[in-house]
mmCIF file of C-alpha atoms in Angstrom:
data_model
loop_
_atom_site.group_PDB
_atom_site.id
_atom_site.type_symbol
_atom_site.label_atom_id
_atom_site.label_comp_id
_atom_site.label_asym_id
_atom_site.label_seq_id
_atom_site.Cartn_x
_atom_site.Cartn_y
_atom_site.Cartn_z
ATOM 1 C CA MET N 31 -15.371 38.265 21.511
ATOM 2 C CA GLN N 32 -15.576 36.295 18.208
ATOM 3 C CA ALA N 33 -14.191 32.694 19.025
ATOM 4 C CA ILE N 34 -10.971 31.904 16.787
ATOM 5 C CA GLU N 35 -11.646 28.661 14.647
ATOM 6 C CA THR N 36 -8.928 25.719 15.065
ATOM 7 C CA VAL N 37 -8.353 22.311 14.479
ATOM 8 C CA ALA N 38 -5.612 20.087 16.074
ATOM 9 C CA TYR N 39 -2.921 17.424 14.570
ATOM 10 C CA ALA N 40 -2.211 14.581 16.662
ATOM 11 C CA ARG N 41 0.193 11.747 15.485
ATOM 12 C CA PHE N 42 1.990 8.787 16.907
ATOM 13 C CA SER N 43 4.490 7.191 14.832
ATOM 14 C CA SER N 44 4.426 3.490 15.027
ATOM 15 C CA ASP N 45 2.060 0.187 15.813
ATOM 16 C CA LYS N 46 4.939 -0.099 18.905
ATOM 17 C CA GLN N 47 3.671 3.024 20.411
ATOM 18 C CA GLN N 48 0.939 3.338 22.632
ATOM 19 C CA GLU N 49 -2.512 4.977 21.677
ATOM 20 C CA SER N 50 -2.281 6.890 25.009
ATOM 21 C CA SER N 51 0.266 8.949 23.059
ATOM 22 C CA ILE N 52 -2.857 10.235 21.225
ATOM 23 C CA VAL N 53 -4.921 11.121 24.167
ATOM 24 C CA VAL N 54 -2.170 12.742 25.726
ATOM 25 C CA GLN N 55 -1.365 15.275 23.100
ATOM 26 C CA LEU N 56 -5.157 15.984 22.462
ATOM 27 C CA ALA N 57 -5.565 16.730 26.088
ATOM 28 C CA ALA N 58 -2.413 19.284 26.051
ATOM 29 C CA ILE N 59 -4.007 20.758 22.732
ATOM 30 C CA ARG N 60 -7.713 21.125 24.333
ATOM 31 C CA ARG N 61 -6.355 22.559 27.710
ATOM 32 C CA PHE N 62 -4.293 25.416 25.297
ATOM 33 C CA CYS N 63 -7.084 26.325 23.401
ATOM 34 C CA GLU N 64 -9.076 26.626 26.975
ATOM 35 C CA MET N 65 -6.256 28.777 28.545
ATOM 36 C CA HIS N 66 -6.182 30.867 25.210
ATOM 37 C CA ASP N 67 -10.336 31.204 24.295
ATOM 38 C CA ILE N 68 -9.771 29.021 21.044
ATOM 39 C CA GLU N 69 -12.715 27.557 19.455
ATOM 40 C CA LEU N 70 -11.630 23.430 18.355
ATOM 41 C CA ILE N 71 -13.843 22.712 15.757
ATOM 42 C CA HIS N 72 -12.066 19.269 14.471
ATOM 43 C CA GLU N 73 -9.080 17.116 15.292
ATOM 44 C CA TYR N 74 -7.110 15.149 12.660
ATOM 45 C CA VAL N 75 -5.245 12.309 13.798
ATOM 46 C CA ASP N 76 -3.257 9.938 12.367
ATOM 47 C CA GLU N 77 -2.168 6.646 14.434
ATOM 48 C CA ALA N 78 0.663 4.260 13.450
ATOM 49 C CA GLN N 79 1.869 7.000 10.687
ATOM 50 C CA THR N 80 5.545 8.062 10.597
ATOM 51 C CA GLY N 81 6.526 12.050 10.569
ATOM 52 C CA THR N 82 9.306 11.119 8.211
ATOM 53 C CA ASN N 83 7.095 12.270 4.994
ATOM 54 C CA ALA N 84 3.528 13.875 4.638
ATOM 55 C CA ASN N 85 1.718 10.998 2.770
ATOM 56 C CA ARG N 86 -0.589 10.540 5.931
ATOM 57 C CA LYS N 87 -4.391 10.152 5.632
ATOM 58 C CA GLU N 88 -5.280 12.788 7.992
ATOM 59 C CA PHE N 89 -2.535 15.236 7.774
ATOM 60 C CA GLN N 90 -3.136 15.807 3.684
ATOM 61 C CA GLU N 91 -7.291 16.000 4.801
ATOM 62 C CA MET N 92 -6.317 18.753 6.876
ATOM 63 C CA VAL N 93 -4.294 20.189 4.241
ATOM 64 C CA LYS N 94 -7.104 19.497 1.695
ATOM 65 C CA ASP N 95 -9.452 21.179 4.120
ATOM 66 C CA ALA N 96 -7.028 24.382 4.507
ATOM 67 C CA GLU N 97 -8.378 25.707 1.384
ATOM 68 C CA LYS N 98 -12.111 26.143 2.239
ATOM 69 C CA ARG N 99 -10.465 28.637 4.992
ATOM 70 C CA GLU N 100 -12.763 27.677 7.781
ATOM 71 C CA PHE N 101 -9.684 27.558 10.616
ATOM 72 C CA ARG N 102 -6.968 29.689 11.393
ATOM 73 C CA PHE N 103 -4.502 27.562 13.280
ATOM 74 C CA VAL N 104 -3.445 24.014 13.399
ATOM 75 C CA ILE N 105 -2.358 23.585 17.009
ATOM 76 C CA VAL N 106 0.081 20.347 17.714
ATOM 77 C CA HIS N 107 1.410 19.210 20.971
ATOM 78 C CA ARG N 108 4.677 19.519 19.605
ATOM 79 C CA MET N 109 6.363 20.287 16.112
ATOM 80 C CA ASP N 110 7.810 16.657 15.719
ATOM 81 C CA ARG N 111 4.108 15.505 15.717
ATOM 82 C CA TRP N 112 3.629 17.782 12.565
ATOM 83 C CA ALA N 113 6.623 16.459 10.988
ATOM 84 C CA ARG N 114 10.141 14.606 11.157
ATOM 85 C CA ASN N 115 11.380 16.153 7.730
ATOM 86 C CA VAL N 116 12.484 19.594 7.423
ATOM 87 C CA ASP N 117 11.548 20.007 3.894
ATOM 88 C CA ASP N 118 8.111 18.647 4.665
ATOM 89 C CA ALA N 119 7.448 20.888 7.599
ATOM 90 C CA ARG N 120 8.665 23.897 6.269
ATOM 91 C CA HIS N 121 6.927 23.112 2.774
ATOM 92 C CA TYR N 122 3.236 22.623 4.480
ATOM 93 C CA LYS N 123 3.688 25.745 7.245
ATOM 94 C CA LYS N 124 4.423 27.722 4.183
ATOM 95 C CA TYR N 125 1.690 26.288 1.956
ATOM 96 C CA LEU N 126 -1.019 26.716 5.006
ATOM 97 C CA ARG N 127 0.362 30.565 5.573
ATOM 98 C CA LYS N 128 -0.670 30.840 1.658
ATOM 99 C CA TYR N 129 -4.739 30.505 3.172
ATOM 100 C CA GLY N 130 -4.068 32.553 6.193
ATOM 101 C CA ILE N 131 -3.463 29.305 8.803
ATOM 102 C CA LYS N 132 -0.626 29.247 11.445
ATOM 103 C CA VAL N 133 0.855 26.296 12.822
ATOM 104 C CA VAL N 134 1.378 26.398 16.641
ATOM 105 C CA SER N 135 2.565 24.282 19.404
ATOM 106 C CA THR N 136 1.501 23.943 22.756
ATOM 107 C CA ILE N 137 4.519 24.134 24.318
ATOM 108 C CA GLU N 138 7.218 25.278 21.994
ATOM 109 C CA GLU N 139 6.846 28.964 21.776
ATOM 110 C CA PHE N 140 8.757 30.271 18.086
ATOM 111 C CA ASP N 141 8.021 33.615 17.234
ATOM 112 C CA GLU N 142 8.306 35.451 13.972
ATOM 113 C CA THR N 143 11.300 36.875 13.963
ATOM 114 C CA PRO N 144 14.590 35.491 12.599
ATOM 115 C CA GLU N 145 15.813 34.058 15.556
ATOM 116 C CA GLY N 146 12.694 32.305 16.462
ATOM 117 C CA GLU N 147 12.382 31.289 12.909
ATOM 118 C CA PHE N 148 15.891 29.673 13.329
ATOM 119 C CA PHE N 149 15.518 28.360 16.495
ATOM 120 C CA GLU N 150 12.437 26.312 15.107
ATOM 121 C CA LEU N 151 14.196 25.104 12.077
ATOM 122 C CA MET N 152 16.846 23.572 14.728
ATOM 123 C CA SER N 153 14.257 22.060 16.602
ATOM 124 C CA MET N 154 12.599 20.411 13.487
ATOM 125 C CA GLY N 155 16.395 19.575 12.216
ATOM 126 C CA MET N 156 16.625 17.886 15.438
ATOM 127 C CA ALA N 157 13.468 15.964 15.389
ATOM 128 C CA GLU N 158 14.805 14.945 11.663
ATOM 129 C CA LEU N 159 18.000 13.952 13.453
ATOM 130 C CA TYR N 160 16.018 11.643 16.075
ATOM 131 C CA SER N 161 14.454 9.886 14.001
ATOM 132 C CA LYS N 162 17.025 8.933 11.258
ATOM 133 C CA LYS N 163 18.985 7.588 13.912
ATOM 134 C CA LEU N 164 16.547 5.683 15.809
ATOM 135 C CA ALA N 165 16.035 3.960 12.206
ATOM 136 C CA ARG N 166 19.746 3.176 12.011
ATOM 137 C CA GLU N 167 19.500 1.767 15.374
ATOM 138 C CA SER N 168 16.307 -0.457 14.514
ATOM 139 C CA ILE N 169 17.906 -1.598 11.463
ATOM 140 C CA ALA N 170 20.986 -2.673 13.595
ATOM 141 C CA GLY N 171 19.166 -4.335 16.347
ATOM 142 C CA LYS N 172 17.121 -6.394 13.346
ATOM 143 C CA MET N 173 20.473 -7.169 11.787
ATOM 144 C CA ALA N 174 22.206 -8.528 15.466
ATOM 145 C CA ASN N 175 18.883 -10.782 16.145
ATOM 146 C CA ALA N 176 19.128 -11.867 12.317
ATOM 147 C CA ARG N 177 22.702 -13.136 12.878
ATOM 148 C CA GLU N 178 22.213 -14.760 16.196
ATOM 149 C CA CYS N 179 18.609 -16.040 14.701
ATOM 150 C CA LYS N 180 16.771 -14.728 17.414
ATOM 151 C CA VAL N 181 13.250 -13.977 17.269
ATOM 152 C CA HIS N 182 12.029 -10.386 16.342
ATOM 153 C CA GLY N 183 8.475 -10.627 16.018
ATOM 154 C CA GLY N 184 5.932 -12.048 13.704
ATOM 155 C CA THR N 185 5.484 -15.178 12.695
ATOM 156 C CA PRO N 186 7.911 -17.744 11.767
ATOM 157 C CA LEU N 187 8.869 -18.463 8.235
ATOM 158 C CA PHE N 188 7.913 -22.104 6.839
ATOM 159 C CA GLY N 189 10.179 -24.793 7.861
ATOM 160 C CA TYR N 190 11.005 -23.079 11.267
ATOM 161 C CA ARG N 191 9.477 -22.824 14.500
ATOM 162 C CA VAL N 192 10.365 -20.619 17.736
ATOM 163 C CA LYS N 193 12.581 -22.446 20.875
ATOM 164 C CA ASN N 194 13.528 -19.939 23.436
ATOM 165 C CA LYS N 195 13.226 -16.822 21.686
ATOM 166 C CA HIS N 196 15.183 -18.323 18.594
ATOM 167 C CA TYR N 197 14.077 -19.710 15.195
ATOM 168 C CA VAL N 198 14.849 -23.498 14.703
ATOM 169 C CA ILE N 199 14.587 -25.640 11.822
ATOM 170 C CA GLU N 200 11.526 -27.819 11.880
ATOM 171 C CA GLU N 201 12.810 -30.854 10.638
ATOM 172 C CA GLY N 202 9.353 -32.246 9.032
ATOM 173 C CA ASP N 203 8.694 -29.162 7.296
ATOM 174 C CA ALA N 204 12.397 -27.828 6.528
ATOM 175 C CA GLU N 205 12.557 -30.266 3.157
ATOM 176 C CA ILE N 206 9.617 -28.853 1.761
#
């Protein structure tokens, strides 16, 4: 039996997440490939890259490599690792299809029926909604911290220091 050439794509979205996320995703993809007698020929990994747009180095490299037609499938752990933007997800799946390449999730099964496509679209829409809500809540949290002069992270601005997780004016530097 001829092996099916496949690549993996894995991503985690922010530097606040653990790199072990990539390890978990790739382990699941490798198990999936083993179970289905699929030859994994390359792994594309984007670390600390949002899925809300397609401007990801390894993602774009994979898309470019698709034109060579050296693989037939892209395996992702979940479709939200592929993209958290419905337009991008659909655009790049359609683009790869032009080269005979299919995107497959290790844990989500979407068949090619109208119903399967609908459920995949719903899943991608929920991932995009989750991402947008998370961004909104994150900004709200940062604004609440700012109103209370609480430290949110990073280096304090010149003229301030941190005391008990709050910014306080550093009198000696404040005048400058």
